[in-house]
PDB file of C-alpha atoms and ligand atoms in Angstrom:
ATOM      1  CA  UNK A 911       8.290  10.360  -9.054  1.00 96.00           C
ATOM      2  CA  UNK A 912       6.566  13.514  -7.819  1.00 98.00           C
ATOM      3  CA  UNK A 913       6.120  13.925  -4.053  1.00 99.00           C
ATOM      4  CA  UNK A 914       3.748  16.295  -2.239  1.00 99.00           C
ATOM      5  CA  UNK A 915       4.895  17.462   1.210  1.00 99.00           C
ATOM      6  CA  UNK A 916       2.999  19.016   4.073  1.00 99.00           C
ATOM      7  CA  UNK A 917       3.479  19.725   7.739  1.00 98.00           C
ATOM      8  CA  UNK A 918       2.098  21.737  10.611  1.00 98.00           C
ATOM      9  CA  UNK A 919       4.274  23.636  13.065  1.00 98.00           C
ATOM     10  CA  UNK A 920       5.195  20.388  14.901  1.00 98.00           C
ATOM     11  CA  UNK A 921       6.527  18.845  11.743  1.00 98.00           C
ATOM     12  CA  UNK A 922       8.044  21.873  10.004  1.00 98.00           C
ATOM     13  CA  UNK A 923      11.701  21.273  10.945  1.00 98.00           C
ATOM     14  CA  UNK A 924      11.629  17.658   9.921  1.00 98.00           C
ATOM     15  CA  UNK A 925       9.880  18.520   6.680  1.00 98.00           C
ATOM     16  CA  UNK A 926      12.691  20.964   5.894  1.00 98.00           C
ATOM     17  CA  UNK A 927      15.196  18.110   6.416  1.00 98.00           C
ATOM     18  CA  UNK A 928      13.143  15.874   4.143  1.00 98.00           C
ATOM     19  CA  UNK A 929      13.122  18.581   1.426  1.00 98.00           C
ATOM     20  CA  UNK A 930      16.964  18.694   1.573  1.00 98.00           C
ATOM     21  CA  UNK A 931      17.024  14.906   1.141  1.00 98.00           C
ATOM     22  CA  UNK A 932      14.658  15.058  -1.833  1.00 98.00           C
ATOM     23  CA  UNK A 933      16.882  17.676  -3.459  1.00 98.00           C
ATOM     24  CA  UNK A 934      19.923  15.417  -2.978  1.00 98.00           C
ATOM     25  CA  UNK A 935      18.021  12.450  -4.404  1.00 98.00           C
ATOM     26  CA  UNK A 936      16.805  14.649  -7.322  1.00 98.00           C
ATOM     27  CA  UNK A 937      13.164  13.759  -6.540  1.00 98.00           C
ATOM     28  CA  UNK A 938      10.639  16.309  -7.782  1.00 98.00           C
ATOM     29  CA  UNK A 939       8.543  17.672  -4.949  1.00 98.00           C
ATOM     30  CA  UNK A 940       6.184  20.466  -3.914  1.00 98.00           C
ATOM     31  CA  UNK A 941       5.752  21.808  -0.380  1.00 98.00           C
ATOM     32  CA  UNK A 942       2.095  22.521   0.337  1.00 98.00           C
ATOM     33  CA  UNK A 943       3.012  24.247   3.625  1.00 97.00           C
ATOM     34  CA  UNK A 944       3.027  25.224   6.361  1.00 98.00           C
ATOM     35  CA  UNK A 945       5.865  27.657   5.864  1.00 98.00           C
ATOM     36  CA  UNK A 946       7.044  28.158   9.496  1.00 98.00           C
ATOM     37  CA  UNK A 947       6.888  26.873  13.044  1.00 98.00           C
ATOM     38  CA  UNK A 948       3.922  29.177  13.803  1.00 98.00           C
ATOM     39  CA  UNK A 949       0.933  27.342  15.206  1.00 98.00           C
ATOM     40  CA  UNK A 950      -1.427  26.046  12.533  1.00 98.00           C
ATOM     41  CA  UNK A 951      -3.848  23.151  11.861  1.00 98.00           C
ATOM     42  CA  UNK A 952      -2.411  19.881  10.595  1.00 98.00           C
ATOM     43  CA  UNK A 953      -5.796  18.973   9.037  1.00 98.00           C
ATOM     44  CA  UNK A 954      -5.484  21.798   6.426  1.00 98.00           C
ATOM     45  CA  UNK A 955      -2.186  20.456   5.114  1.00 98.00           C
ATOM     46  CA  UNK A 956      -3.142  16.785   5.352  1.00 98.00           C
ATOM     47  CA  UNK A 957      -6.216  17.331   3.215  1.00 98.00           C
ATOM     48  CA  UNK A 958      -4.322  19.431   0.616  1.00 98.00           C
ATOM     49  CA  UNK A 959      -1.593  16.833   0.193  1.00 99.00           C
ATOM     50  CA  UNK A 960      -3.934  13.846   0.336  1.00 99.00           C
ATOM     51  CA  UNK A 961      -6.163  15.371  -2.367  1.00 98.00           C
ATOM     52  CA  UNK A 962      -3.211  16.075  -4.594  1.00 98.00           C
ATOM     53  CA  UNK A 963      -2.190  12.409  -4.291  1.00 98.00           C
ATOM     54  CA  UNK A 964      -5.754  11.101  -4.677  1.00 98.00           C
ATOM     55  CA  UNK A 965      -6.190  13.231  -7.837  1.00 98.00           C
ATOM     56  CA  UNK A 966      -2.943  11.682  -9.145  1.00 98.00           C
ATOM     57  CA  UNK A 967      -1.161  15.070  -9.432  1.00 98.00           C
ATOM     58  CA  UNK A 968       1.514  13.500  -7.191  1.00 98.00           C
ATOM     59  CA  UNK A 969       2.453   9.838  -6.894  1.00 98.00           C
ATOM     60  CA  UNK A 970       3.232  10.029  -3.177  1.00 98.00           C
ATOM     61  CA  UNK A 971       2.723  12.338  -0.198  1.00 99.00           C
ATOM     62  CA  UNK A 972       4.709  12.887   2.963  1.00 99.00           C
ATOM     63  CA  UNK A 973       3.045  14.553   5.965  1.00 99.00           C
ATOM     64  CA  UNK A 974       4.688  15.548   9.229  1.00 99.00           C
ATOM     65  CA  UNK A 975       3.031  16.814  12.403  1.00 98.00           C
ATOM     66  CA  UNK A 976       4.078  16.510  16.034  1.00 98.00           C
ATOM     67  CA  UNK A 977       3.154  12.830  16.367  1.00 98.00           C
ATOM     68  CA  UNK A 978       2.112  12.003  12.821  1.00 98.00           C
ATOM     69  CA  UNK A 979      -1.270  10.821  14.177  1.00 98.00           C
ATOM     70  CA  UNK A 980      -3.396  13.875  13.259  1.00 98.00           C
ATOM     71  CA  UNK A 981      -1.922  13.836   9.737  1.00 98.00           C
ATOM     72  CA  UNK A 982      -2.667  10.098   9.310  1.00 98.00           C
ATOM     73  CA  UNK A 983      -6.206  10.442  10.613  1.00 98.00           C
ATOM     74  CA  UNK A 984      -7.003  13.363   8.318  1.00 98.00           C
ATOM     75  CA  UNK A 985      -5.231  11.994   5.225  1.00 98.00           C
ATOM     76  CA  UNK A 986      -7.055   8.601   5.500  1.00 98.00           C
ATOM     77  CA  UNK A 987     -10.430  10.406   5.262  1.00 98.00           C
ATOM     78  CA  UNK A 988      -9.617  11.214   1.600  1.00 98.00           C
ATOM     79  CA  UNK A 989     -10.866   8.560  -0.810  1.00 98.00           C
ATOM     80  CA  UNK A 990      -8.031   6.586  -2.368  1.00 98.00           C
ATOM     81  CA  UNK A 991      -5.491   7.463   0.327  1.00 98.00           C
ATOM     82  CA  UNK A 992      -3.569   4.849   2.213  1.00 98.00           C
ATOM     83  CA  UNK A 993      -1.621   6.858   4.764  1.00 99.00           C
ATOM     84  CA  UNK A 994       0.792   5.041   7.039  1.00 99.00           C
ATOM     85  CA  UNK A 995       2.245   6.456  10.255  1.00 99.00           C
ATOM     86  CA  UNK A 996       5.763   5.046  10.427  1.00 99.00           C
ATOM     87  CA  UNK A 997       8.375   5.196  13.181  1.00 98.00           C
ATOM     88  CA  UNK A 998      10.790   2.416  12.124  1.00 98.00           C
ATOM     89  CA  UNK A 999      12.539   1.051   9.063  1.00 98.00           C
ATOM     90  CA  UNK A1000      10.795  -2.338   9.060  1.00 98.00           C
ATOM     91  CA  UNK A1001       7.335  -0.710   8.869  1.00 98.00           C
ATOM     92  CA  UNK A1002       8.579   1.710   6.161  1.00 99.00           C
ATOM     93  CA  UNK A1003       9.311  -1.268   3.901  1.00 98.00           C
ATOM     94  CA  UNK A1004       6.327  -3.363   4.937  1.00 98.00           C
ATOM     95  CA  UNK A1005       3.768  -0.623   4.393  1.00 98.00           C
ATOM     96  CA  UNK A1006       4.900  -0.199   0.836  1.00 98.00           C
ATOM     97  CA  UNK A1007       5.117  -3.929   0.138  1.00 98.00           C
ATOM     98  CA  UNK A1008       1.843  -4.912   1.817  1.00 98.00           C
ATOM     99  CA  UNK A1009      -0.338  -1.793   1.979  1.00 98.00           C
ATOM    100  CA  UNK A1010       0.850   0.077  -1.078  1.00 98.00           C
ATOM    101  CA  UNK A1011       0.741   3.183   1.133  1.00 99.00           C
ATOM    102  CA  UNK A1012       0.748   6.361  -0.936  1.00 99.00           C
ATOM    103  CA  UNK A1013       1.156   8.793   1.966  1.00 99.00           C
ATOM    104  CA  UNK A1014       3.832   8.528   4.643  1.00 99.00           C
ATOM    105  CA  UNK A1015       3.145  10.207   8.007  1.00 99.00           C
ATOM    106  CA  UNK A1016       5.944  11.060  10.439  1.00 99.00           C
ATOM    107  CA  UNK A1017       6.026  12.544  13.891  1.00 98.00           C
ATOM    108  CA  UNK A1018       8.508  15.450  14.118  1.00 98.00           C
ATOM    109  CA  UNK A1019       8.442  15.268  17.892  1.00 98.00           C
ATOM    110  CA  UNK A1020       8.746  11.488  17.957  1.00 98.00           C
ATOM    111  CA  UNK A1021      11.206  10.340  15.297  1.00 98.00           C
ATOM    112  CA  UNK A1022      14.681  11.876  15.147  1.00 98.00           C
ATOM    113  CA  UNK A1023      15.834  13.267  11.786  1.00 98.00           C
ATOM    114  CA  UNK A1024      18.421  10.512  11.043  1.00 98.00           C
ATOM    115  CA  UNK A1025      15.869   7.686  11.450  1.00 98.00           C
ATOM    116  CA  UNK A1026      13.179   9.735   9.709  1.00 98.00           C
ATOM    117  CA  UNK A1027      15.325  10.303   6.615  1.00 98.00           C
ATOM    118  CA  UNK A1028      16.180   6.583   6.485  1.00 98.00           C
ATOM    119  CA  UNK A1029      12.438   5.839   6.667  1.00 99.00           C
ATOM    120  CA  UNK A1030      11.742   8.257   3.817  1.00 99.00           C
ATOM    121  CA  UNK A1031      14.495   6.655   1.646  1.00 98.00           C
ATOM    122  CA  UNK A1032      13.184   3.129   2.282  1.00 99.00           C
ATOM    123  CA  UNK A1033       9.560   4.138   1.787  1.00 99.00           C
ATOM    124  CA  UNK A1034      10.270   5.942  -1.500  1.00 98.00           C
ATOM    125  CA  UNK A1035      12.415   3.101  -2.789  1.00 98.00           C
ATOM    126  CA  UNK A1036      10.183   0.118  -1.987  1.00 98.00           C
ATOM    127  CA  UNK A1037       7.686  -1.305  -4.475  1.00 98.00           C
ATOM    128  CA  UNK A1038       4.244  -2.802  -3.734  1.00 98.00           C
ATOM    129  CA  UNK A1039       4.395  -6.601  -3.732  1.00 98.00           C
ATOM    130  CA  UNK A1040       0.927  -7.126  -5.262  1.00 98.00           C
ATOM    131  CA  UNK A1041      -0.335 -10.732  -5.045  1.00 98.00           C
ATOM    132  CA  UNK A1042      -2.463 -11.522  -2.024  1.00 98.00           C
ATOM    133  CA  UNK A1043      -2.235  -7.891  -0.831  1.00 98.00           C
ATOM    134  CA  UNK A1044      -4.298  -6.716  -3.861  1.00 98.00           C
ATOM    135  CA  UNK A1045      -7.305  -8.657  -2.632  1.00 98.00           C
ATOM    136  CA  UNK A1046      -7.043  -7.084   0.815  1.00 98.00           C
ATOM    137  CA  UNK A1047      -6.714  -3.554  -0.521  1.00 98.00           C
ATOM    138  CA  UNK A1048      -9.572  -4.149  -2.979  1.00 98.00           C
ATOM    139  CA  UNK A1049     -11.840  -4.792   0.039  1.00 98.00           C
ATOM    140  CA  UNK A1050     -10.949  -1.346   1.420  1.00 98.00           C
ATOM    141  CA  UNK A1051     -11.565   0.270  -1.950  1.00 98.00           C
ATOM    142  CA  UNK A1052     -14.893  -1.543  -2.297  1.00 98.00           C
ATOM    143  CA  UNK A1053     -15.892  -0.199   1.114  1.00 97.00           C
ATOM    144  CA  UNK A1054     -14.839   3.343   0.136  1.00 96.00           C
ATOM    145  CA  UNK A1055     -16.948   3.109  -3.009  1.00 96.00           C
ATOM    146  CA  UNK A1056     -20.156   1.907  -1.300  1.00 95.00           C
TER     147      UNK A1056
HETATM  148  C1  RB5 B1196       0.195  20.192  17.469  1.00 75.99           C
HETATM  149  O1  RB5 B1196       0.427  20.658  18.768  1.00 75.99           O
HETATM  150  C2  RB5 B1196      -0.026  18.689  17.470  1.00 75.99           C
HETATM  151  O2  RB5 B1196      -1.260  18.422  18.065  1.00 75.99           O
HETATM  152  C3  RB5 B1196       0.085  18.137  16.097  1.00 75.99           C
HETATM  153  O3  RB5 B1196       1.291  18.443  15.521  1.00 75.99           O
HETATM  154  C4  RB5 B1196      -0.066  16.627  15.968  1.00 75.99           C
HETATM  155  O4  RB5 B1196       0.784  15.966  16.814  1.00 75.99           O
HETATM  156  C5  RB5 B1196      -1.401  16.093  15.944  1.00 75.99           C
HETATM  157  O5  RB5 B1196      -1.638  14.867  15.819  1.00 75.99           O
END
């Protein structure tokens, strides 16, 4: 699996922790920036990562800003992206099983690193359930393609 990563200044520190985890797990990844805690615009990084996932250059994306909200709003504007803002382990699993989310959004100022890393592990390791959820997602895709 190839993972695209992005953050703004509010998510930079957590993104660095996530990168260490991906190295440990031997998961191929690319950091699309930002490269520091200097103030920047989350929307730039959300769109870069979301487009890389939508174009199938990466299977999944992980985006971190202060709350995760800006990243999720921006990423979900990109056609084919199902970005989920997650703050707990139950949702990390459910959003893969039910929503087939392809981008995970986290809040670096909201979710502590220990919980965030558990969320990442669960989200990366959980498969989409398919079945009735396909019909529901197809309705979103149909709307996107109108
Ligand atoms: C940056 O201050 C902050 O607005 C951003 O990281 C994020 O929380 C936006 O949703």
